[in-house]
């Protein structure tokens, strides 16, 4: 398929997934902030979503204080913030629009009507609807898009590149969400293992729709170690790093070309680390450090993918 | 002008319903107004959701607008259409013969039937095409011929549109919409289907390739082009790649597209980019839309372009008056379809006459299209006419003039009620190894009361077109 089209499909899916994951991150921050009773500390929670999406710097450039209202608006609705849900919906739709011939009309209709509805959204409407209801809507649109893709799209390379974008972005997001606890300070040391701590970890689980799975797999109280194992190393949790990387690696195997050997090696290397890794080792080296390194390796894999599939292939 | 001055497609002079509209008229009478209103609304929503929009030039880039769709169809009796089809077949046959001739022996000029300077000095005449043989001798593979019906009840050809005519996607979508909203109408009578058009088009493109199993692509200027929706739609319907200039590369006079599996050879290009932008090495060097080296590959016969380069010389408004002569010269037949009498302002007597009768005539730029750069004398203000007069005096050779035609009317929903509005008809004629078309075409309607301009960029809408038996 055309390199330009493959690239647009890849980014279309990434933006849909990014919108969903931003909604998940904000939702968990929102839930956590409701647990904190001290108003002075409430706003502290709102550094987290900015930190984990890497948007604290641009946010600070335009806002003086970090508070729920400002962060929510910036990350959900701000057209000027290129990683807001609003901007993601726009980008997903723009990418789809430039490759309409390669996607089904059902896929296009989902993205187009999402964008049309998104343009009608403002802060007042979001509050009136309920902040969580808005995030649910974003997630539902993303679910719908994936379902429609799965249910209608011809299983050709276009499908592969669309799926590739989904899993690349999702692996990135799960790693970031998992890192959220690093960025959220507990009110005091004695709270570790207490009720607030518990609620925060369960909020992380819920944010990646893995709460029920955790219960089923471990039949145990929520501990950071098991939670991290679930979201990093398990092969049967659809938002875990290992699951996503297996999808990425398999997809890259199916679309490989003469120049993509190094790309496949990169994804294989990351995947084998997840397949044979031990959670105790990860914690020994520090979860935050592990996740930081993982995000860097994903970044370089993403560049490899672009280099071997999307950049103009020279004709010999 | 009194309304009854115009030919009404639905009602006869005495107010009775014409026979081919009877089934529709009865349906209209029996269907509750609320259902019609509901479905008109549904049509708007559906078109918006499917994204059938067009970009409007002159507004901020990326502006998309919906073409208003009207549910009252333009109905044409089968026998009437068959006659039009014969006329179109004849006309396209002659135009393709003409294009081959003027890029080869120029026999029609030697025979003195068309003045030499009309051809050779025409800005659309492409010297690069002289002596080049194109597959099957076909130049205009896809034509969108604009027809109007005058108050005398006769059809006239208004323009031939042999370059990159657009609008066929609306023809297809309008039909789909009508069948979705009012399926009972299609059960009641035999309406000739049009949805096989993409198959016909694909078959036509295949038939003009020099290889057996050609790789065909559709070349678009990109998604900011006003007709991008149509480009994507047609590519998808035909199952071919929709490419932009940046996706193609020419090496050793062979065209390749860049794919995730490496370069792939391209044999036929259905291009929706004007000649001027096709190849920055040969035409406009500032074109970002084209493919460097494409003309050389084309001249070497390594790739087929549809339409060919240089077809604009035949649909140019200054060449239009000679089409009946072409039919007589190449085919030895009398034209079936009528031409509108046309004044060439480069001719001094014609120019004088036109300037004295600006309030009666339609004046058009020979290079204009899309309803831009034209004056509709009877409806223009005094000011507009005077401004146009100055433009004519500055460069008379750039203009032609025609009597104002009384475009026929079809009832159209305006506000809550029906009102008569002017329409035209654009059938799409495909020429490959044979000449084929989908019955009917695109009906455009001028929604503003009294307006004769049907272009979508100028407030026009569209209707489904039915050929009924």
Coordinates of N, CA and C in Angstrom, one line a residue, chain A residues 132-305:
Chain A
X132 N -17.2 12.9 34.3 CA -17.0 11.5 34.0 C -17.8 11.0 32.8
X133 N -19.0 11.5 32.7 CA -19.8 11.2 31.6 C -19.2 11.6 30.2
X134 N -18.5 12.7 30.3 CA -17.8 13.1 29.1 C -16.6 12.1 28.7
X135 N -15.9 11.7 29.8 CA -14.8 10.8 29.5 C -15.4 9.5 29.0
X136 N -16.5 9.1 29.6 CA -17.1 7.8 29.1 C -17.5 7.9 27.7
X137 N -18.0 9.1 27.3 CA -18.3 9.3 25.9 C -17.1 9.1 25.0
X138 N -16.0 9.8 25.4 CA -14.8 9.7 24.6 C -14.4 8.2 24.5
X139 N -14.4 7.5 25.6 CA -14.0 6.1 25.6 C -14.9 5.3 24.7
X140 N -16.2 5.6 24.8 CA -17.2 4.8 24.0 C -17.0 5.1 22.5
X141 N -16.6 6.3 22.1 CA -16.4 6.6 20.7 C -15.2 5.8 20.2
X142 N -14.2 5.7 21.1 CA -13.0 5.0 20.7 C -13.3 3.5 20.6
X143 N -14.1 3.0 21.6 CA -14.5 1.6 21.5 C -15.2 1.3 20.2
X144 N -16.1 2.2 19.9 CA -16.9 2.1 18.7 C -16.0 2.1 17.4
X145 N -15.1 3.0 17.4 CA -14.2 3.0 16.3 C -13.4 1.7 16.1
X146 N -12.9 1.2 17.2 CA -12.1 -0.1 17.1 C -13.0 -1.2 16.7
X147 N -14.3 -1.2 17.3 CA -15.2 -2.3 16.9 C -15.6 -2.2 15.5
X148 N -15.8 -1.0 15.0 CA -16.2 -0.9 13.6 C -15.0 -1.2 12.7
X149 N -13.8 -0.9 13.1 CA -12.6 -1.3 12.4 C -12.5 -2.8 12.3
X150 N -12.6 -3.4 13.5 CA -12.5 -4.9 13.5 C -13.6 -5.5 12.7
X151 N -14.8 -4.9 12.7 CA -16.0 -5.6 12.1 C -16.2 -5.3 10.6
X152 N -15.5 -4.2 10.1 CA -15.8 -3.9 8.7 C -14.6 -3.9 7.8
X153 N -13.4 -3.8 8.4 CA -12.3 -3.5 7.5 C -11.7 -4.7 6.9
X154 N -11.4 -4.6 5.6 CA -10.7 -5.6 4.8 C -9.4 -5.9 5.5
X155 N -9.1 -7.2 5.7 CA -7.8 -7.6 6.4 C -6.6 -7.5 5.5
X156 N -6.3 -6.2 5.1 CA -5.1 -6.0 4.2 C -4.1 -5.2 5.0
X157 N -3.1 -4.7 4.3 CA -2.1 -3.9 5.0 C -2.7 -2.7 5.7
X158 N -3.7 -2.1 5.1 CA -4.3 -0.9 5.7 C -4.8 -1.3 7.2
X159 N -5.4 -2.4 7.3 CA -5.8 -2.9 8.6 C -4.6 -3.1 9.5
X160 N -3.5 -3.6 9.0 CA -2.4 -3.9 9.8 C -1.8 -2.6 10.4
X161 N -1.7 -1.6 9.5 CA -1.1 -0.3 9.9 C -2.0 0.4 10.9
X162 N -3.3 0.3 10.7 CA -4.2 0.9 11.7 C -4.1 0.3 13.1
X163 N -4.0 -1.1 13.1 CA -3.8 -1.8 14.3 C -2.5 -1.5 15.0
X164 N -1.5 -1.3 14.1 CA -0.1 -1.0 14.6 C -0.2 0.3 15.4
X165 N -0.8 1.3 14.9 CA -0.9 2.6 15.6 C -1.6 2.4 16.9
X166 N -2.7 1.6 16.9 CA -3.5 1.4 18.2 C -2.6 0.8 19.3
X167 N -1.8 -0.2 18.9 CA -1.0 -0.9 20.0 C 0.2 -0.1 20.4
X168 N 0.8 0.6 19.4 CA 2.0 1.4 19.8 C 1.5 2.5 20.8
X169 N 0.4 3.1 20.5 CA -0.1 4.2 21.4 C -0.5 3.7 22.7
X170 N -1.1 2.5 22.7 CA -1.7 2.0 23.9 C -0.6 1.5 24.9
X171 N 0.5 0.9 24.3 CA 1.6 0.5 25.2 C 2.2 1.8 25.8
X172 N 2.4 2.8 25.0 CA 2.9 4.1 25.6 C 2.0 4.6 26.7
X173 N 0.7 4.6 26.5 CA -0.2 5.1 27.5 C -0.3 4.3 28.7
X174 N -0.3 3.0 28.6 CA -0.4 2.2 29.8 C 0.8 2.4 30.7
X175 N 2.0 2.5 30.0 CA 3.2 2.8 30.8 C 3.1 4.1 31.5
X176 N 2.5 5.1 30.8 CA 2.4 6.4 31.5 C 1.4 6.4 32.6
X177 N 0.3 5.7 32.4 CA -0.7 5.6 33.5 C -0.1 4.9 34.7
X178 N 0.6 3.9 34.4 CA 1.2 3.1 35.5 C 2.2 3.9 36.3
X179 N 2.7 4.9 35.6 CA 3.7 5.8 36.3 C 3.0 6.9 37.1
X180 N 1.7 6.9 37.0 CA 1.0 8.1 37.7 C 1.3 8.1 39.2
X181 N 1.4 6.9 39.8 CA 1.6 6.9 41.2 C 2.9 7.6 41.7
X182 N 3.8 7.5 40.7 CA 5.1 8.1 41.0 C 4.9 9.7 41.1
X183 N 4.0 10.2 40.4 CA 3.8 11.6 40.4 C 2.8 12.1 41.4
X184 N 2.1 11.2 42.0 CA 1.1 11.6 43.0 C 1.7 11.4 44.4
X185 N 1.8 12.4 45.2 CA 2.4 12.2 46.5 C 1.2 11.9 47.5
X186 N 1.5 11.0 48.3 CA 0.5 10.7 49.4 C 0.6 11.8 50.4
X187 N -0.5 12.2 51.0 CA -0.5 13.3 52.0 C 0.6 13.0 53.1
X188 N 0.8 11.8 53.5 CA 1.9 11.6 54.5 C 2.3 10.1 54.4
X189 N 3.5 9.8 55.0 CA 4.1 8.5 54.8 C 3.2 7.5 55.5
X190 N 2.5 7.8 56.5 CA 1.7 6.8 57.2 C 0.5 6.4 56.4
X191 N 0.2 7.1 55.3 CA -0.9 6.8 54.5 C -0.6 5.6 53.6
X192 N 0.7 5.3 53.4 CA 1.1 4.2 52.5 C 0.4 2.9 53.0
X193 N -0.3 2.2 52.1 CA -1.0 1.0 52.5 C -2.3 1.3 53.2
X194 N -2.6 2.6 53.3 CA -3.9 3.0 53.9 C -5.0 3.1 52.9
X195 N -6.1 3.6 53.3 CA -7.3 3.7 52.5 C -7.0 4.5 51.2
X196 N -6.4 5.7 51.4 CA -6.1 6.5 50.2 C -5.3 5.8 49.2
X197 N -4.2 5.2 49.7 CA -3.3 4.4 48.9 C -4.1 3.3 48.1
X198 N -4.9 2.6 48.8 CA -5.7 1.6 48.1 C -6.6 2.2 47.0
X199 N -7.2 3.3 47.3 CA -8.1 3.8 46.3 C -7.4 4.3 45.1
X200 N -6.2 4.8 45.4 CA -5.4 5.3 44.3 C -5.0 4.2 43.4
X201 N -4.5 3.1 43.9 CA -4.1 1.9 43.1 C -5.4 1.4 42.4
X202 N -6.5 1.3 43.1 CA -7.6 0.7 42.4 C -8.1 1.7 41.3
X203 N -7.9 3.0 41.5 CA -8.2 3.9 40.4 C -7.4 3.7 39.2
X204 N -6.1 3.4 39.4 CA -5.2 3.1 38.3 C -5.8 1.8 37.5
X205 N -6.1 0.8 38.3 CA -6.7 -0.4 37.7 C -7.9 -0.1 36.9
X206 N -8.8 0.7 37.5 CA -10.1 1.0 36.8 C -9.8 1.8 35.6
X207 N -8.8 2.6 35.6 CA -8.6 3.5 34.5 C -8.1 2.7 33.3
X208 N -7.6 1.6 33.4 CA -7.3 0.7 32.3 C -8.2 -0.5 32.2
X209 N -9.3 -0.3 32.8 CA -10.4 -1.3 32.7 C -9.9 -2.7 33.2
X210 N -9.0 -2.8 34.2 CA -8.4 -4.1 34.6 C -8.8 -4.4 36.0
X211 N -9.7 -3.7 36.6 CA -10.0 -4.0 38.0 C -10.6 -5.4 38.2
X212 N -11.6 -5.7 37.3 CA -12.2 -7.1 37.4 C -11.2 -8.2 37.1
X213 N -10.3 -7.9 36.1 CA -9.3 -8.9 35.7 C -8.3 -9.1 36.9
X214 N -8.0 -8.1 37.6 CA -7.1 -8.2 38.8 C -7.7 -9.2 39.8
X215 N -9.0 -8.9 40.1 CA -9.7 -9.7 41.1 C -9.7 -11.2 40.6
X216 N -9.9 -11.4 39.4 CA -10.0 -12.7 38.8 C -8.7 -13.4 38.9
X217 N -7.6 -12.7 38.5 CA -6.3 -13.3 38.4 C -5.7 -13.6 39.8
X218 N -5.8 -12.6 40.7 CA -5.1 -12.7 42.0 C -6.0 -13.1 43.2
X219 N -7.2 -12.8 43.1 CA -8.1 -13.1 44.2 C -7.5 -12.6 45.5
X220 N -7.0 -11.3 45.5 CA -6.2 -10.9 46.6 C -6.4 -9.3 46.7
X221 N -5.9 -8.8 47.8 CA -5.9 -7.3 47.9 C -5.0 -6.7 46.8
X222 N -5.2 -5.5 46.6 CA -4.4 -4.8 45.5 C -3.0 -4.4 46.1
X223 N -2.0 -5.0 45.5 CA -0.7 -4.6 45.9 C 0.0 -4.0 44.6
X224 N 0.9 -3.0 44.8 CA 1.6 -2.4 43.7 C 2.3 -3.5 42.8
X225 N 2.9 -4.4 43.5 CA 3.7 -5.4 42.8 C 2.9 -6.2 41.8
X226 N 1.7 -6.7 42.3 CA 0.9 -7.5 41.5 C 0.2 -6.7 40.4
X227 N -0.1 -5.5 40.8 CA -0.8 -4.6 39.8 C 0.2 -4.3 38.6
X228 N 1.5 -4.1 39.0 CA 2.4 -3.8 38.0 C 2.7 -5.1 37.1
X229 N 2.7 -6.2 37.8 CA 2.9 -7.5 37.0 C 1.7 -7.6 36.0
X230 N 0.5 -7.4 36.5 CA -0.7 -7.5 35.6 C -0.5 -6.6 34.4
X231 N -0.2 -5.4 34.6 CA -0.2 -4.4 33.5 C 1.1 -4.4 32.7
X232 N 2.1 -5.0 33.2 CA 3.4 -5.0 32.4 C 3.6 -6.4 31.8
X233 N 3.5 -7.5 32.6 CA 4.0 -8.8 32.1 C 3.0 -9.8 31.7
X234 N 1.7 -9.5 32.0 CA 0.7 -10.5 31.7 C 0.4 -10.5 30.2
X235 N 0.2 -11.7 29.6 CA 0.0 -11.8 28.2 C -1.5 -11.7 27.8
X236 N -2.4 -11.8 28.8 CA -3.8 -11.9 28.6 C -4.6 -10.7 29.0
X237 N -3.9 -9.6 29.2 CA -4.6 -8.4 29.6 C -4.5 -7.4 28.4
X238 N -5.6 -7.0 27.7 CA -5.4 -6.3 26.5 C -4.8 -4.9 26.5
X239 N -4.6 -4.4 27.7 CA -3.9 -3.1 27.8 C -2.5 -3.3 28.4
X240 N -2.1 -4.5 28.7 CA -0.7 -4.7 29.3 C 0.4 -4.4 28.2
X241 N 1.5 -4.0 28.7 CA 2.6 -3.8 27.8 C 3.0 -5.0 27.0
X242 N 3.0 -6.1 27.6 CA 3.4 -7.3 26.9 C 2.4 -7.7 25.8
X243 N 1.1 -7.6 26.1 CA 0.1 -7.8 25.1 C 0.2 -6.9 23.9
X244 N 0.4 -5.6 24.2 CA 0.5 -4.6 23.1 C 1.7 -4.9 22.3
X245 N 2.9 -5.2 22.9 CA 4.1 -5.4 22.2 C 4.0 -6.7 21.3
X246 N 3.3 -7.7 21.9 CA 3.2 -8.9 21.0 C 2.4 -8.6 19.8
X247 N 1.3 -7.8 19.9 CA 0.6 -7.3 18.7 C 1.4 -6.5 17.8
X248 N 2.2 -5.6 18.3 CA 3.1 -4.8 17.5 C 4.1 -5.7 16.7
X249 N 4.7 -6.6 17.5 CA 5.7 -7.4 16.9 C 5.1 -8.3 15.8
X250 N 3.9 -8.9 16.1 CA 3.3 -9.8 15.1 C 2.9 -9.0 13.8
X251 N 2.4 -7.8 14.0 CA 2.0 -7.0 12.9 C 3.2 -6.6 12.1
X252 N 4.3 -6.2 12.7 CA 5.5 -5.9 12.0 C 6.0 -7.1 11.2
X253 N 5.8 -8.3 11.7 CA 6.2 -9.5 11.0 C 5.4 -9.7 9.7
X254 N 4.1 -9.3 9.8 CA 3.2 -9.5 8.6 C 3.5 -8.4 7.6
X255 N 3.9 -7.2 7.9 CA 4.0 -6.2 6.9 C 5.5 -6.0 6.5
X256 N 6.4 -6.9 7.0 CA 7.8 -6.6 6.8 C 8.2 -6.4 5.3
X257 N 9.2 -5.6 5.1 CA 9.7 -5.4 3.8 C 11.2 -5.4 3.8
X258 N 11.8 -5.1 2.7 CA 13.3 -5.3 2.6 C 14.0 -4.4 3.6
X259 N 13.4 -3.3 4.0 CA 14.2 -2.4 4.9 C 13.8 -2.5 6.4
X260 N 12.9 -3.4 6.7 CA 12.3 -3.3 8.0 C 12.9 -4.3 9.0
X261 N 14.0 -4.9 8.7 CA 14.6 -5.9 9.5 C 15.0 -5.4 10.9
X262 N 15.6 -4.2 10.9 CA 16.0 -3.6 12.2 C 14.8 -3.2 13.0
X263 N 13.7 -2.8 12.4 CA 12.5 -2.5 13.1 C 12.0 -3.7 13.8
X264 N 11.9 -4.8 13.1 CA 11.4 -6.1 13.7 C 12.3 -6.5 14.8
X265 N 13.6 -6.3 14.7 CA 14.5 -6.7 15.8 C 14.3 -5.9 17.0
X266 N 14.0 -4.6 16.8 CA 13.7 -3.7 18.0 C 12.5 -4.1 18.7
X267 N 11.4 -4.4 18.0 CA 10.2 -4.8 18.6 C 10.4 -6.2 19.3
X268 N 11.1 -7.0 18.7 CA 11.4 -8.4 19.2 C 12.2 -8.2 20.5
X269 N 13.1 -7.3 20.6 CA 13.9 -7.1 21.8 C 13.1 -6.6 22.9
X270 N 12.2 -5.6 22.7 CA 11.4 -5.1 23.7 C 10.4 -6.2 24.2
X271 N 9.9 -7.0 23.2 CA 8.9 -8.0 23.6 C 9.6 -9.1 24.4
X272 N 10.8 -9.5 24.1 CA 11.4 -10.6 24.8 C 11.7 -10.2 26.3
X273 N 12.0 -8.9 26.4 CA 12.2 -8.4 27.8 C 11.0 -8.5 28.6
X274 N 9.8 -8.3 28.0 CA 8.5 -8.5 28.7 C 8.2 -9.9 28.9
X275 N 8.5 -10.7 27.9 CA 8.2 -12.2 28.0 C 9.0 -12.8 29.2
X276 N 10.2 -12.5 29.3 CA 11.1 -13.2 30.2 C 11.4 -12.4 31.4
X277 N 10.9 -11.2 31.6 CA 11.2 -10.3 32.7 C 10.5 -10.8 34.0
X278 N 11.1 -10.4 35.1 CA 10.5 -10.7 36.4 C 10.1 -9.5 37.1
X279 N 8.9 -9.4 37.7 CA 8.4 -8.2 38.3 C 9.3 -7.8 39.5
X280 N 9.8 -8.8 40.2 CA 10.7 -8.4 41.4 C 11.9 -7.7 40.9
X281 N 12.5 -8.1 39.7 CA 13.7 -7.4 39.2 C 13.3 -6.0 38.8
X282 N 12.1 -5.8 38.2 CA 11.7 -4.5 37.8 C 11.6 -3.6 39.0
X283 N 11.0 -4.1 40.1 CA 10.9 -3.3 41.3 C 12.2 -3.0 42.0
X284 N 13.1 -4.0 41.9 CA 14.4 -3.8 42.5 C 15.1 -2.6 41.8
X285 N 15.0 -2.4 40.5 CA 15.6 -1.3 39.8 C 14.8 0.0 39.9
X286 N 13.6 -0.1 40.4 CA 12.7 1.0 40.5 C 11.7 1.0 39.3
X287 N 10.4 1.0 39.7 CA 9.3 1.0 38.7 C 9.4 2.2 37.8
X288 N 9.6 3.4 38.4 CA 9.6 4.6 37.6 C 10.8 4.6 36.6
X289 N 11.9 4.1 37.0 CA 13.1 4.0 36.1 C 12.8 3.0 35.0
X290 N 12.2 1.9 35.3 CA 11.9 0.9 34.3 C 11.0 1.5 33.3
X291 N 9.9 2.2 33.7 CA 8.9 2.7 32.8 C 9.5 3.8 31.9
X292 N 10.4 4.6 32.5 CA 11.1 5.6 31.7 C 11.9 5.0 30.6
X293 N 12.6 4.0 30.9 CA 13.4 3.3 29.9 C 12.5 2.7 28.8
X294 N 11.4 2.1 29.3 CA 10.5 1.5 28.3 C 9.9 2.5 27.3
X295 N 9.5 3.7 27.9 CA 9.0 4.8 27.0 C 10.0 5.2 26.0
X296 N 11.3 5.3 26.4 CA 12.3 5.6 25.5 C 12.5 4.6 24.4
X297 N 12.4 3.3 24.7 CA 12.6 2.3 23.7 C 11.4 2.3 22.7
X298 N 10.2 2.7 23.2 CA 9.0 2.8 22.4 C 9.2 3.9 21.4
X299 N 9.7 5.0 21.9 CA 10.0 6.2 21.1 C 10.9 5.8 19.9
X300 N 12.0 5.1 20.2 CA 12.9 4.8 19.1 C 12.3 3.7 18.2
X301 N 11.4 2.8 18.7 CA 10.7 1.9 17.8 C 9.8 2.7 16.9
X302 N 9.1 3.7 17.4 CA 8.2 4.5 16.6 C 9.0 5.1 15.4
X303 N 10.1 5.7 15.7 CA 10.9 6.3 14.7 C 11.4 5.3 13.6
X304 N 11.8 4.1 14.1 CA 12.2 3.0 13.2 C 11.0 2.6 12.3
X305 N 9.8 2.5 12.8 CA 8.6 2.2 12.0 C 8.5 3.2 10.9

